[in-house]
PDB file of C-alpha atoms in Angstrom:
ATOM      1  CA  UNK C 837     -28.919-107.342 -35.049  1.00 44.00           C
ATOM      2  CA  UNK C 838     -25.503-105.419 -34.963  1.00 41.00           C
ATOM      3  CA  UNK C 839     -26.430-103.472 -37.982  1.00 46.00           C
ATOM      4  CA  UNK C 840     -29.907-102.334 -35.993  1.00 44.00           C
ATOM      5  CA  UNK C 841     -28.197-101.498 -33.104  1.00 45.00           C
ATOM      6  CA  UNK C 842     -25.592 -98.867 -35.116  1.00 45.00           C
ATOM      7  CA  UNK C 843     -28.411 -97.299 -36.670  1.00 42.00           C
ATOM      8  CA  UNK C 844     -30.270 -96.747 -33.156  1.00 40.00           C
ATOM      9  CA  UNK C 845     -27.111 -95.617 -32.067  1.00 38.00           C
ATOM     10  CA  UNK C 846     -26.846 -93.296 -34.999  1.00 40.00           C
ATOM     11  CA  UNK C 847     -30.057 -91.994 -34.479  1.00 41.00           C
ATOM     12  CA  UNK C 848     -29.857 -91.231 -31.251  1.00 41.00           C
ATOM     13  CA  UNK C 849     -27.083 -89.079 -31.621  1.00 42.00           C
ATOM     14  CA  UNK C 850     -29.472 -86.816 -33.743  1.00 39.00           C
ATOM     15  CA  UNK C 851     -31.647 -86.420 -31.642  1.00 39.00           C
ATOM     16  CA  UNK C 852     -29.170 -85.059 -29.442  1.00 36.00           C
ATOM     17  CA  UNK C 853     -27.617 -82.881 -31.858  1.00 38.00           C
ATOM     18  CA  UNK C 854     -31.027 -81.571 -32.458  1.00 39.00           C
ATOM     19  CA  UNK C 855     -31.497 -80.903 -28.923  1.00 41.00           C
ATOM     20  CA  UNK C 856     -28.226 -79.150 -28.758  1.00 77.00           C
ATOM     21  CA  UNK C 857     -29.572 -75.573 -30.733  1.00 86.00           C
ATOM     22  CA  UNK C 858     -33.167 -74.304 -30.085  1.00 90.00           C
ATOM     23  CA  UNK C 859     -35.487 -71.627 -31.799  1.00 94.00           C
ATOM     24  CA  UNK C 860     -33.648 -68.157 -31.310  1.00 94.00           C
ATOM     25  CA  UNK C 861     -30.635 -69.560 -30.772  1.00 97.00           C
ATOM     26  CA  UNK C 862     -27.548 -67.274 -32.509  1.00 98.00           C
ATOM     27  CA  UNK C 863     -23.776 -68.167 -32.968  1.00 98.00           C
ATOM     28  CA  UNK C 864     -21.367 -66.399 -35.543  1.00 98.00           C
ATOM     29  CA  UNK C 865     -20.871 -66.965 -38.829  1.00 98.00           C
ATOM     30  CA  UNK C 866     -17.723 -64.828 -39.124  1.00 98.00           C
ATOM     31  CA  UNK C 867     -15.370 -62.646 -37.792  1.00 98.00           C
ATOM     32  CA  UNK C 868     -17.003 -58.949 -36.929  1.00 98.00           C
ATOM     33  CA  UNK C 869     -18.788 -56.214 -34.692  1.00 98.00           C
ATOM     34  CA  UNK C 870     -21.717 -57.407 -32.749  1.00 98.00           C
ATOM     35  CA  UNK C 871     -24.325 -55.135 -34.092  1.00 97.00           C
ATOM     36  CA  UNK C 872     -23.633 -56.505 -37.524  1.00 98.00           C
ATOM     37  CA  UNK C 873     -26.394 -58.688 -38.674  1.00 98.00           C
ATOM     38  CA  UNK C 874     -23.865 -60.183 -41.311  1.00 98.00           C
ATOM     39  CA  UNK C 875     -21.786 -61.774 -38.148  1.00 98.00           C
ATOM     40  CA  UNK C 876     -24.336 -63.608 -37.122  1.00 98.00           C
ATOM     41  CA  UNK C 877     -26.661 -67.129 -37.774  1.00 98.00           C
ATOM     42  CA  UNK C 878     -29.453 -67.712 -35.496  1.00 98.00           C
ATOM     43  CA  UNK C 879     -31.512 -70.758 -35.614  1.00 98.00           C
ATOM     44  CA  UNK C 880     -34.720 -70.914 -36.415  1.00 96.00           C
ATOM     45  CA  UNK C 881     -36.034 -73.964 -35.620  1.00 95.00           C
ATOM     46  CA  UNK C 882     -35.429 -76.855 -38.320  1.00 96.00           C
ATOM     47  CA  UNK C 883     -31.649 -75.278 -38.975  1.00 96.00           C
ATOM     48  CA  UNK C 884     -29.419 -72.137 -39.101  1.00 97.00           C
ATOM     49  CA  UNK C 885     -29.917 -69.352 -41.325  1.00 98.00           C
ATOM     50  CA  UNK C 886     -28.926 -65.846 -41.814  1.00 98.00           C
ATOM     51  CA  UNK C 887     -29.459 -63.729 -39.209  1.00 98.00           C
ATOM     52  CA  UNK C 888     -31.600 -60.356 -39.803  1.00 97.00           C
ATOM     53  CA  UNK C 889     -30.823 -58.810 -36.464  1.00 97.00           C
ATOM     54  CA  UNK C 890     -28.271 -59.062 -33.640  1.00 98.00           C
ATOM     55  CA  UNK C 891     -28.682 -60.990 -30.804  1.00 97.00           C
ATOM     56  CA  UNK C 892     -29.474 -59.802 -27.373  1.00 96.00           C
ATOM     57  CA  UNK C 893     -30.416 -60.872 -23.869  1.00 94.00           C
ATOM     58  CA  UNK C 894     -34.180 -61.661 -24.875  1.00 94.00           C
ATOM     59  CA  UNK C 895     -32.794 -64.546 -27.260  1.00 95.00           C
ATOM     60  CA  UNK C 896     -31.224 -67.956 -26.719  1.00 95.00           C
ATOM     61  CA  UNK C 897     -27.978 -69.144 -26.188  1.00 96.00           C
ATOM     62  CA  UNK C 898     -25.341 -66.912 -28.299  1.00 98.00           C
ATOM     63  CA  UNK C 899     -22.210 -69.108 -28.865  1.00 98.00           C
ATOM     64  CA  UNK C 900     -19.030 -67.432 -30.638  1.00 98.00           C
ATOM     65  CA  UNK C 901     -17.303 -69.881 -32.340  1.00 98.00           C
ATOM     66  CA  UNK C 902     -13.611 -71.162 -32.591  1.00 98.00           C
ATOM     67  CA  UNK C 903     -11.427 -69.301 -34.739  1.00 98.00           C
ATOM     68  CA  UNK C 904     -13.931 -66.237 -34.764  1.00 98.00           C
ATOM     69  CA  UNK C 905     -13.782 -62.625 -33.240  1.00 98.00           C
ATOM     70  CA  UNK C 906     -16.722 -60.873 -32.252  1.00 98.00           C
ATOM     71  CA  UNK C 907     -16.284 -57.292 -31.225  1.00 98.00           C
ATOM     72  CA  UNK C 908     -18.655 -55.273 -29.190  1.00 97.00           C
ATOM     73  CA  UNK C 909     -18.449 -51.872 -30.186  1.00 96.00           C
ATOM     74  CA  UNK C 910     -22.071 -50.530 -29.329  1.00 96.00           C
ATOM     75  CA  UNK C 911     -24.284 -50.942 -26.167  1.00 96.00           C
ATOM     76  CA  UNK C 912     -25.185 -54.341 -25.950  1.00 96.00           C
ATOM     77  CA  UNK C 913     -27.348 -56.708 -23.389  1.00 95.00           C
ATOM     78  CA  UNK C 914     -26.456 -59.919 -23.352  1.00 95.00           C
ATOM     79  CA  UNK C 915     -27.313 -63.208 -21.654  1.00 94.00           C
ATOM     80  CA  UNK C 916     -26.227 -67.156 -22.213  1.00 95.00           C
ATOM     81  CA  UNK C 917     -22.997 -66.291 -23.971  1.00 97.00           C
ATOM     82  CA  UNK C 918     -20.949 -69.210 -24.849  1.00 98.00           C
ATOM     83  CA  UNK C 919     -17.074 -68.101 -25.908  1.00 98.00           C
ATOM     84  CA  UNK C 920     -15.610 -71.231 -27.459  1.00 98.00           C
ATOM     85  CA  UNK C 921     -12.157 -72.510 -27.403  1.00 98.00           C
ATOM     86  CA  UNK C 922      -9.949 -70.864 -29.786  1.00 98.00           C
ATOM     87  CA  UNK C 923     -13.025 -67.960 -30.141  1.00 98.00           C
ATOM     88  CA  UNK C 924     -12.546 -64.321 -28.366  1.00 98.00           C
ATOM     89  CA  UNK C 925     -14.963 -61.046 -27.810  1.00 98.00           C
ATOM     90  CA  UNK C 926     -13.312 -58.177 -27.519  1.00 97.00           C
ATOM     91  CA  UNK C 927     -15.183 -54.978 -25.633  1.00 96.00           C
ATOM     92  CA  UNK C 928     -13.483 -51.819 -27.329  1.00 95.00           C
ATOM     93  CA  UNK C 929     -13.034 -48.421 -25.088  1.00 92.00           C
ATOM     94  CA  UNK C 930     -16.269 -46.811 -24.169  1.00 90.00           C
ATOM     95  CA  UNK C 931     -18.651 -49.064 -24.780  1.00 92.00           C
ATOM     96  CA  UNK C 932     -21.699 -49.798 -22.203  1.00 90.00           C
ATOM     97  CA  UNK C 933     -22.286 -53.394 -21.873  1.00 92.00           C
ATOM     98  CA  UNK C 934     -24.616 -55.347 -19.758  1.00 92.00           C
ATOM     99  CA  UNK C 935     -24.729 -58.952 -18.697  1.00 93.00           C
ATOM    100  CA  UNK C 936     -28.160 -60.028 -17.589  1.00 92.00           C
ATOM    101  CA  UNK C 937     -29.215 -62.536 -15.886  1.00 90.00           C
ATOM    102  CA  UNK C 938     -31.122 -65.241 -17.659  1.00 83.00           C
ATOM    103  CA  UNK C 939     -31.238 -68.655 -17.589  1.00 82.00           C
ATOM    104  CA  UNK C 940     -28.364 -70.364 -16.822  1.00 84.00           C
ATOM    105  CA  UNK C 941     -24.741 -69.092 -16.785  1.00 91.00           C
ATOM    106  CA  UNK C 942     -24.956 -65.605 -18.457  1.00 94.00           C
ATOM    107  CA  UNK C 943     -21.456 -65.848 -19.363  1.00 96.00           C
ATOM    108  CA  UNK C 944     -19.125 -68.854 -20.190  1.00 97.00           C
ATOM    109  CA  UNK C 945     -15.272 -67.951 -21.512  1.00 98.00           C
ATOM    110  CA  UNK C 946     -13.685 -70.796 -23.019  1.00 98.00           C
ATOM    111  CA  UNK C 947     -11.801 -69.068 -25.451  1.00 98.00           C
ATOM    112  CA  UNK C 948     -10.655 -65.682 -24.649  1.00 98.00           C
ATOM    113  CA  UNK C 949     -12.482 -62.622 -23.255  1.00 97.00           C
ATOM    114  CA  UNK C 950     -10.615 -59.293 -23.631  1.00 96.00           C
ATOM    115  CA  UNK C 951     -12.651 -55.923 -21.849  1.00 94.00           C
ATOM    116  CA  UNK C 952     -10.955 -53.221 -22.954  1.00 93.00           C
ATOM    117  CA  UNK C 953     -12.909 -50.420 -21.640  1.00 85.00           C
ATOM    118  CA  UNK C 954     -16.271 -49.043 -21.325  1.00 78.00           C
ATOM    119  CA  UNK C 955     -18.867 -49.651 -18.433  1.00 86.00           C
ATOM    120  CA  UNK C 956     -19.662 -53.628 -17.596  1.00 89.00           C
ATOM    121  CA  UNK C 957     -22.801 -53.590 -15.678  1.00 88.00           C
ATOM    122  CA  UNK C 958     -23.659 -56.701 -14.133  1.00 87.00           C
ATOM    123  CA  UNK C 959     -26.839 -57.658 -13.223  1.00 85.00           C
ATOM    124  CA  UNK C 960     -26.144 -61.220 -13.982  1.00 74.00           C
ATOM    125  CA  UNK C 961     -25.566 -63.616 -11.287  1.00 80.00           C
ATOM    126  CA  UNK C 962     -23.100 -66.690 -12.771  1.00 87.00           C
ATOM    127  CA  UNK C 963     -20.262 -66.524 -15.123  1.00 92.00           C
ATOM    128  CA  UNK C 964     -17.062 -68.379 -15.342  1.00 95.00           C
ATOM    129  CA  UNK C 965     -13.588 -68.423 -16.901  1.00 97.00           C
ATOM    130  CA  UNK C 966     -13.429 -72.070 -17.781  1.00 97.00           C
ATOM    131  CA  UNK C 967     -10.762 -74.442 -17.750  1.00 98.00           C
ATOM    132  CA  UNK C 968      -8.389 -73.109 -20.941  1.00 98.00           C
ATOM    133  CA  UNK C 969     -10.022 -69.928 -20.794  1.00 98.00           C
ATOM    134  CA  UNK C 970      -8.765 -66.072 -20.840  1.00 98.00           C
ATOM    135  CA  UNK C 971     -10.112 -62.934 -19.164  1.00 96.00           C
ATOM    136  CA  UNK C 972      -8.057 -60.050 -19.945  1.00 96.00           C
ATOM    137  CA  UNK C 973      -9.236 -56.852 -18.117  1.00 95.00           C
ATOM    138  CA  UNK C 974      -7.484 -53.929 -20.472  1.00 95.00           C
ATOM    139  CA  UNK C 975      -9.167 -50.802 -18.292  1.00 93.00           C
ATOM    140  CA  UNK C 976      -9.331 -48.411 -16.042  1.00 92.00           C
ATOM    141  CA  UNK C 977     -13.377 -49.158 -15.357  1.00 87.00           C
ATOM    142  CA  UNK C 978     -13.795 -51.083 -12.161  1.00 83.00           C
ATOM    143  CA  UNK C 979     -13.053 -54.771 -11.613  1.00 82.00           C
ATOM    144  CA  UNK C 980     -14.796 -55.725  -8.504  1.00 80.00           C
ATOM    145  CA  UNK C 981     -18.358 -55.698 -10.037  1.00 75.00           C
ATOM    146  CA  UNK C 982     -17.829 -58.286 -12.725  1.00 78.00           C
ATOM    147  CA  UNK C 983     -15.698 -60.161 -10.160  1.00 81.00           C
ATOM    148  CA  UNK C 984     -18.035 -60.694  -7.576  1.00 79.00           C
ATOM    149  CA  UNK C 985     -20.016 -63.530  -9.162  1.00 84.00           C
ATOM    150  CA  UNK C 986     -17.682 -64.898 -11.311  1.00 90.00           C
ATOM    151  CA  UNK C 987     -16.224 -68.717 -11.075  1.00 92.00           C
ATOM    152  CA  UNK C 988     -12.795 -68.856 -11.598  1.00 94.00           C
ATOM    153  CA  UNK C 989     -11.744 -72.121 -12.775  1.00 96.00           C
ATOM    154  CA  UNK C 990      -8.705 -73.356 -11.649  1.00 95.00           C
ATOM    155  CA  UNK C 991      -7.173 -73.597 -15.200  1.00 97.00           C
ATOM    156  CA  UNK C 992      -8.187 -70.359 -16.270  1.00 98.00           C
ATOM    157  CA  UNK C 993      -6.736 -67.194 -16.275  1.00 98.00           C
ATOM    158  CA  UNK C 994      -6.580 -63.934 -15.787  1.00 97.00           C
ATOM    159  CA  UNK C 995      -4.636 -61.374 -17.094  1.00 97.00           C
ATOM    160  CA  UNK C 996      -4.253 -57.819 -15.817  1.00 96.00           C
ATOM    161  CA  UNK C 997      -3.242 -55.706 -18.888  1.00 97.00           C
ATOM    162  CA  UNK C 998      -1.447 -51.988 -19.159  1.00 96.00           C
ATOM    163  CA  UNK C 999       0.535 -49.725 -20.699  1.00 96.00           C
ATOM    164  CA  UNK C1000       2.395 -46.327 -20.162  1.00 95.00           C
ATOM    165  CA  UNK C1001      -0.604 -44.487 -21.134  1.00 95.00           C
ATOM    166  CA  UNK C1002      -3.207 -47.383 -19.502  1.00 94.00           C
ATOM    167  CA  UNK C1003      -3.136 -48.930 -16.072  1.00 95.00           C
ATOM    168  CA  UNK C1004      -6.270 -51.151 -15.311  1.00 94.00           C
ATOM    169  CA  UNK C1005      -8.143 -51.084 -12.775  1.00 91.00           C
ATOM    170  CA  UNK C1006      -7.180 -54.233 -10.559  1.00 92.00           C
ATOM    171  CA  UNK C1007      -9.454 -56.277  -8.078  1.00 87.00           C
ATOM    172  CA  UNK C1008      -7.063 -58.106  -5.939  1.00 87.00           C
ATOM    173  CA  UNK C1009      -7.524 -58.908  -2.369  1.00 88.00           C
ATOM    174  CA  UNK C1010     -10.360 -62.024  -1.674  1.00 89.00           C
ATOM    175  CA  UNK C1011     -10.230 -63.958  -5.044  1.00 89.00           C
ATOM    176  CA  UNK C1012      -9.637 -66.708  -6.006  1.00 92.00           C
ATOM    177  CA  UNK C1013      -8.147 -67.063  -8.881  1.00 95.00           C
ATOM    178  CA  UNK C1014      -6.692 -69.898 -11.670  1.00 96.00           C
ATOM    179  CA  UNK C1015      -3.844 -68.316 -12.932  1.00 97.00           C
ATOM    180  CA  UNK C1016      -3.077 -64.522 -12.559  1.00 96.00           C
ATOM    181  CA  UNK C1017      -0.808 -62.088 -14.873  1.00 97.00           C
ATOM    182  CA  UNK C1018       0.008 -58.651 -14.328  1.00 96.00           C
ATOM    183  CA  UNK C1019       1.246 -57.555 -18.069  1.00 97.00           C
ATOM    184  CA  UNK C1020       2.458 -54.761 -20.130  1.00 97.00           C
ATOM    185  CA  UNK C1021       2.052 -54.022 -23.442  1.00 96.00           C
ATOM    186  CA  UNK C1022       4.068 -51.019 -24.193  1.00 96.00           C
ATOM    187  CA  UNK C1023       6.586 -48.955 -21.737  1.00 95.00           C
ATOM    188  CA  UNK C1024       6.058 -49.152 -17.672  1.00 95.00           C
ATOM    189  CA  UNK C1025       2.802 -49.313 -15.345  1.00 96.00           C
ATOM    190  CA  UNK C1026       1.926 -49.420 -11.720  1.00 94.00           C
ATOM    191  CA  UNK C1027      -0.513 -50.260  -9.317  1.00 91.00           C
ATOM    192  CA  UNK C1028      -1.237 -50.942  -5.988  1.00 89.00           C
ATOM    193  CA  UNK C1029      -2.784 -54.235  -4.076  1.00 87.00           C
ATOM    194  CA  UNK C1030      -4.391 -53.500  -0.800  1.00 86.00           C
ATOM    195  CA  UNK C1031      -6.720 -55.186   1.358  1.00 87.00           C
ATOM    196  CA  UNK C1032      -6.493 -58.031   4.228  1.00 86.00           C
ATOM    197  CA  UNK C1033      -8.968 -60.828   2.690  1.00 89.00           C
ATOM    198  CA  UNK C1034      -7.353 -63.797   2.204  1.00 89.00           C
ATOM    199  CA  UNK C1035      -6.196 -64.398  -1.405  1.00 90.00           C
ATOM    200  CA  UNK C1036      -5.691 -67.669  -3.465  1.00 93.00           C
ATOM    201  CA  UNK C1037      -3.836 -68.371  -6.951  1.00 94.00           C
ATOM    202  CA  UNK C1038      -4.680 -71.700  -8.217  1.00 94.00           C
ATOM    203  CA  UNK C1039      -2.072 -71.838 -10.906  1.00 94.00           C
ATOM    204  CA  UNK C1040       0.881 -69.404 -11.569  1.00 94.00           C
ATOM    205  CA  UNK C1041       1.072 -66.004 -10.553  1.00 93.00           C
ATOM    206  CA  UNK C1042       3.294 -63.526 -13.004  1.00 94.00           C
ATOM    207  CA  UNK C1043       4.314 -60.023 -12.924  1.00 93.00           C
ATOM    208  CA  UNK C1044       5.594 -58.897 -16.242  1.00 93.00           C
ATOM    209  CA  UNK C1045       8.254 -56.766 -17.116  1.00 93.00           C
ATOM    210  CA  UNK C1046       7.020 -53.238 -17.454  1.00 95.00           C
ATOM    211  CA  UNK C1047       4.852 -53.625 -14.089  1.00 95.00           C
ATOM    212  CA  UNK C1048       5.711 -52.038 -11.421  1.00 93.00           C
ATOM    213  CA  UNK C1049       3.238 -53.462  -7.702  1.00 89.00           C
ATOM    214  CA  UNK C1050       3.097 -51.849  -5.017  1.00 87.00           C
ATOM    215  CA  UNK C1051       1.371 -53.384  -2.410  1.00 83.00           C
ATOM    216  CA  UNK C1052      -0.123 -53.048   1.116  1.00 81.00           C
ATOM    217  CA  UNK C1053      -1.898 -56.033   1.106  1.00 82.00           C
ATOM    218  CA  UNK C1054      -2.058 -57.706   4.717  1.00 80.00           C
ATOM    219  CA  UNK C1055      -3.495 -60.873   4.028  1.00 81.00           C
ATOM    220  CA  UNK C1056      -2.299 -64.255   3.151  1.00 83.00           C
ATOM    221  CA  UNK C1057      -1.249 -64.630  -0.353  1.00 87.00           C
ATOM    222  CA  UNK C1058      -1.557 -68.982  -1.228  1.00 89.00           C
ATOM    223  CA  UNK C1059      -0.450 -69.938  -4.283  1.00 90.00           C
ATOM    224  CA  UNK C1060      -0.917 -73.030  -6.076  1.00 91.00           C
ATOM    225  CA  UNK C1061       2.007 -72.868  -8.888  1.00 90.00           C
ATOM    226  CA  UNK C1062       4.658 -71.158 -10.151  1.00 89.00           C
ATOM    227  CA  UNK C1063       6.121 -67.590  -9.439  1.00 87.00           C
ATOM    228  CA  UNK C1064       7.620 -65.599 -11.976  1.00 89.00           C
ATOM    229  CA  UNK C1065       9.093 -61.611 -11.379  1.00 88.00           C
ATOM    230  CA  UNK C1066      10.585 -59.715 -14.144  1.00 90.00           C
ATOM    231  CA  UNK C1067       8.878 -56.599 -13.224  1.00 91.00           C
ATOM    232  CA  UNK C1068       8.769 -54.731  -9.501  1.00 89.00           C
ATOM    233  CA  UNK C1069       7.033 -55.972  -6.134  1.00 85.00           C
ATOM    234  CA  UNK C1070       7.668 -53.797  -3.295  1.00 83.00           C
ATOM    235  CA  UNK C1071       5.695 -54.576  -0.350  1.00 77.00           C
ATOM    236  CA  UNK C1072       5.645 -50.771   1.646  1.00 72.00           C
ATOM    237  CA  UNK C1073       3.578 -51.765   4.900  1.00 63.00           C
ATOM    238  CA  UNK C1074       2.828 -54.564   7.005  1.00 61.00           C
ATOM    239  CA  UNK C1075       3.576 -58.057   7.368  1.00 66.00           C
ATOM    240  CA  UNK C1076       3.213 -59.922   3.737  1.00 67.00           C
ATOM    241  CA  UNK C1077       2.685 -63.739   4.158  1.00 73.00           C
ATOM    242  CA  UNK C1078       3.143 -65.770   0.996  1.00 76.00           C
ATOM    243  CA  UNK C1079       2.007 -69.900   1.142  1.00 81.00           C
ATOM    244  CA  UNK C1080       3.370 -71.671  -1.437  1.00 81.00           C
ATOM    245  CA  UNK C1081       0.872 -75.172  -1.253  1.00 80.00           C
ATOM    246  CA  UNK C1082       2.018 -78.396  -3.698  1.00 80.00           C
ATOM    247  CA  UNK C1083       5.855 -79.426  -3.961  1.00 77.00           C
ATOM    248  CA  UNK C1084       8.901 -78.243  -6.732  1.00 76.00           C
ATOM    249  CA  UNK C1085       7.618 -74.614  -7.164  1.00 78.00           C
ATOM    250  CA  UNK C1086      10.343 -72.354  -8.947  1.00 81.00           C
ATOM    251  CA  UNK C1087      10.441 -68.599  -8.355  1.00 80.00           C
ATOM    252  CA  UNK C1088      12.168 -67.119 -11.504  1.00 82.00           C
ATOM    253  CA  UNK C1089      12.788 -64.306 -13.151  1.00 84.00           C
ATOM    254  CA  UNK C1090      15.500 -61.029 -13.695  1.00 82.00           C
ATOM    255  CA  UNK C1091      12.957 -58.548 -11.448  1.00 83.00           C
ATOM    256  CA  UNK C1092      13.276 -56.971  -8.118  1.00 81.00           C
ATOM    257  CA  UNK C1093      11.242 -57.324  -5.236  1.00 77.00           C
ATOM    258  CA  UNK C1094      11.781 -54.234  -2.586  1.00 74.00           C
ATOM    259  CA  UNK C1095      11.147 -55.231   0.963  1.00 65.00           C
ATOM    260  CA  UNK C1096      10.468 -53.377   4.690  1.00 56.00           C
ATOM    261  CA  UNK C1097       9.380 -56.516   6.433  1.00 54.00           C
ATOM    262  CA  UNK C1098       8.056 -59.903   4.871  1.00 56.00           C
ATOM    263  CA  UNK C1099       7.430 -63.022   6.667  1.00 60.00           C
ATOM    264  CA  UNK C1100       7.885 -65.787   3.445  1.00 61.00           C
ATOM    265  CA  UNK C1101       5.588 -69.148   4.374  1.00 63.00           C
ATOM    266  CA  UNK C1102       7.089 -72.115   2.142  1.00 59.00           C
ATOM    267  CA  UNK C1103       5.151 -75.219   2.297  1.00 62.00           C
ATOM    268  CA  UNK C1104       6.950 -76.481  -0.464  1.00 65.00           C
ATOM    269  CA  UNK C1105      10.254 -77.406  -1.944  1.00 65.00           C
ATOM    270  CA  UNK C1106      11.410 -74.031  -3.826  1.00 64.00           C
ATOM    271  CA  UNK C1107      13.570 -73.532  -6.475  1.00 70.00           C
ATOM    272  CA  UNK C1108      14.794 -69.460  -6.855  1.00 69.00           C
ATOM    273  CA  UNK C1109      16.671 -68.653  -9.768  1.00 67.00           C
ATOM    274  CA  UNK C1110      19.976 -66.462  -9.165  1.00 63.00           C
ATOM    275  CA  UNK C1111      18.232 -63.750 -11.780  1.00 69.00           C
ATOM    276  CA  UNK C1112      16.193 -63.598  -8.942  1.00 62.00           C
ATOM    277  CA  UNK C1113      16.757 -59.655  -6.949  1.00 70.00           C
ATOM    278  CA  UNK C1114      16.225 -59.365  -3.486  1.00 65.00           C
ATOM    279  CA  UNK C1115      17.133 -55.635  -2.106  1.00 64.00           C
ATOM    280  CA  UNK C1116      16.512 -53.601   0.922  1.00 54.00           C
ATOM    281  CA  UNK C1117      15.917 -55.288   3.874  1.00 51.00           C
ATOM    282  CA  UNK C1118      14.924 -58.321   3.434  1.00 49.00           C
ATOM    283  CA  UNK C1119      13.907 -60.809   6.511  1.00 49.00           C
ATOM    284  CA  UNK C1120      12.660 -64.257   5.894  1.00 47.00           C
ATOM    285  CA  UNK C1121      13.854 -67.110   3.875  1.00 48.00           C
ATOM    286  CA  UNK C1122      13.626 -68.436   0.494  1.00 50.00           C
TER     287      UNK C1122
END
């Protein structure tokens, strides 16, 4: 009787595996471009087999899998993308890409996501950054698009990446957000955050040393984690409300934050470290 029941067991878990992959289905076989058939497996059926085309949005579920990166270097529509854990697509500078929207979540990030340029069109209507995940937005082409119907888990993250020659276009002001980077990966970059909708970080919310913020943002700024500043924050209009939610937060770091007026809401117990620079006019308490 035991010996009957493991073998029902068993076979039920084939018949989910075999449930799990369906005619048309792709994932990769290997590191490489998109539009190269050799990247790619698709399933046809019974098992997986060479692919001898490229996937697109009129095919199944495309999963990239762990430890492989898939580069999109070509115009490309896609649908029912699966990034795994440990896996990463990378959208290379002028490129035209276009989520559609298909069945189910067009786009799922576990693993990493990194748009470095080019035109995302979205006519999708769900994608997330899941728990683990990474979306690194590495241009200068609009944010707000792709933002507006994406889930952002609460363990995810997203990272705002520039340079001295590069600084990204940045959608700021109404999100909510897991954790949130501003980065640089060579020499010094600024920005600006504007806007009055309410804004929520999740997790931690870093500025990195080479950025340089500027922000007129009016809203209130809640965030869930940790703050870290080793690059600039200078807050030149308005009334700038940060709400620090959870206990034992830490605000750290060796950067300055310049100050006309700022109104600093601490729901917490707070922790600033004495690398921590506070110039010009600063009224509140931390």
């Amino acid at each position: 009787m035991k010996k009957i029941s493991i073998l029902l067991i068993f076979l039920a878990g084939l018949c989910l595996a075999g449930r799990s992959q369906s005619a048309g289905d792709y994932r990769s076989a290997t590191s490489g471009n998109w539009n190269a058939t050799a990247t790619w497996e698709t399933h046809n059926g019974t098992e997986w087999v060479a692919a001898i085309a490229t996937p697109t949005s009129t095919d199944g579920v495309i999963t990239i899998r762990s430890g492989h990166t898939v580069t999109i270097t070509a115009t490309v529509n896609y649908d029912q993308v699966v990034v795994e854990a440990g896996a990463q697509v990378t959208v290379v500078s002028g490129v035209t890409h276009t989520m559609n929207n298909g069945v189910g979540t067009d786009l799922t990030i576990n693993g990493t996501w990194l748009n470095s340029g080019g035109t995302w069109t979205v006519t999708g209507t769900t994608w997330t950054v899941a728990s683990g995940g990474t979306y690194i937005h590495n241009t200068t082409s609009g944010a707000s698009t792709p933002f507006g119907v994406a889930t952002l888990d609460p363990n995810s993250t997203v990272i705002y990446r520039g340079s001295s020659v590069l600084t990204p276009a940045v959608s700021f002001a109404g999100r909510t957000y897991g954790h949130l980077s501003f980065e640089s990966t060579s020499g010094t970059w600024s920005a600006s955050l504007s806007g009055s909708t309410a804004t929520a970080i999740n997790g931690n919310f870093t500025i990195g040393s080479g950025v340089s913020l500027t922000t007129t943002y009016t809203g209130v700024l809640t965030i869930g984690g940790n703050y870290t500043l080793n690059g600039t924050l200078t807050f030149s209009t308005g009334t700038q409300i940060f709400t620090f939610t959870g206990s034992n937060k830490i605000i750290s770091g060796s950067g300055t934050i310049n100050f006309e007026t700022i109104n600093v809401s601490i729901g917490a117990s707070l922790t600033a470290s004495n690398a921590f620079t506070i110039v010009s006019g600063f009224t509140g308490t931390i």
